[in-house]
C-alpha positions as a printed NumPy array, in Angstrom:
array([[-16.085,   0.15 , -26.642],
       [-13.93 ,   2.84 , -25.612],
       [-14.085,   3.17 , -21.614],
       [-14.897,   6.665, -20.743],
       [-13.063,   9.16 , -18.665],
       [-14.78 ,   8.846, -14.965],
       [-13.897,   5.314, -15.151],
       [-10.872,   6.049, -15.087],
       [-10.435,   8.959, -12.593],
       [-12.772,   5.802, -10.902],
       [ -9.64 ,   4.173, -11.055],
       [ -7.285,   5.734,  -9.35 ],
       [ -9.158,   7.078,  -7.11 ],
       [ -8.919,   2.954,  -6.145],
       [ -5.387,   2.949,  -6.422],
       [ -5.137,   5.598,  -3.54 ],
       [ -7.636,   3.864,  -1.336],
       [ -6.824,   0.458,  -2.036],
       [ -2.948,   1.397,  -0.518],
       [ -4.066,   3.826,   2.386],
       [ -6.448,   0.801,   3.55 ],
       [ -3.646,  -1.901,   2.729],
       [ -1.198,   0.259,   5.107],
       [ -3.621,   1.068,   8.194],
       [ -4.361,  -2.509,   8.021],
       [ -0.81 ,  -3.419,   8.209],
       [  0.431,  -0.455,  11.175],
       [ -3.063,  -1.984,  12.772],
       [ -2.018,  -5.353,  12.361],
       [  2.21 ,  -5.281,  13.526],
       [  1.617,  -2.074,  16.657],
       [ -0.916,  -5.256,  17.661],
       [  1.328,  -8.398,  17.177],
       [  4.247,  -5.609,  18.711],
       [  2.511,  -4.921,  21.614],
       [  1.197,  -8.431,  22.093],
       [  4.422,  -9.667,  21.472],
       [  7.019,  -7.176,  23.816],
       [  8.573,  -9.232,  26.28 ],
       [ 10.313, -11.37 ,  22.788],
       [ 12.431,  -8.438,  21.335],
       [ 14.603, -11.077,  19.372],
       [ 11.403, -11.389,  16.756],
       [ 10.711,  -7.583,  17.537],
       [ 14.527,  -6.629,  16.468],
       [ 14.097,  -8.52 ,  14.047],
       [ 10.179,  -8.188,  12.622],
       [  9.919,  -4.315,  13.033],
       [ 12.874,  -4.119,   9.659],
       [ 11.096,  -6.275,   7.734],
       [  7.587,  -4.868,   8.653],
       [  9.129,  -1.293,   7.536],
       [ 10.245,  -3.419,   4.066],
       [  6.633,  -4.193,   3.363],
       [  4.859,  -0.962,   4.005],
       [  7.903,   0.991,   2.133],
       [  6.644,  -2.069,  -1.071],
       [  2.847,  -0.539,   0.142],
       [  3.57 ,   2.487,  -0.672],
       [  5.889,   2.357,  -3.826],
       [  3.597,   0.008,  -4.919],
       [  0.494,   2.505,  -4.839],
       [  2.486,   4.649,  -6.26 ],
       [  3.396,   3.768,  -9.46 ],
       [ -0.251,   2.35 ,  -9.801],
       [ -1.218,   5.396,  -9.418],
       [  1.075,   6.813, -11.63 ],
       [  0.576,   3.888, -15.105],
       [ -2.708,   4.417, -14.688],
       [ -2.562,   8.963, -15.275],
       [  0.173,   8.096, -17.769],
       [ -3.448,   5.845, -19.182],
       [ -5.343,   8.327, -18.896],
       [ -3.512,  10.897, -20.891],
       [ -2.288,   9.181, -23.494],
       [ -6.583,   7.67 , -24.093],
       [ -7.192,  11.091, -24.124]])
């Protein structure tokens, strides 16, 4: 049973929305953590680079998923 084109477009939108929500949630949580622990500079010095690395991974994963979904959409047409 073939999947209709509307379902493929919905999958791409789902990947983009999921990536954006994850990124927003991570930024919100990290901002709260930084404000709460601003006096502990060692933790901040270690945590901020790891946070940036995590956010880079989320963005790259979202880009990869969208590209793959579009590639599959073209091949199924």
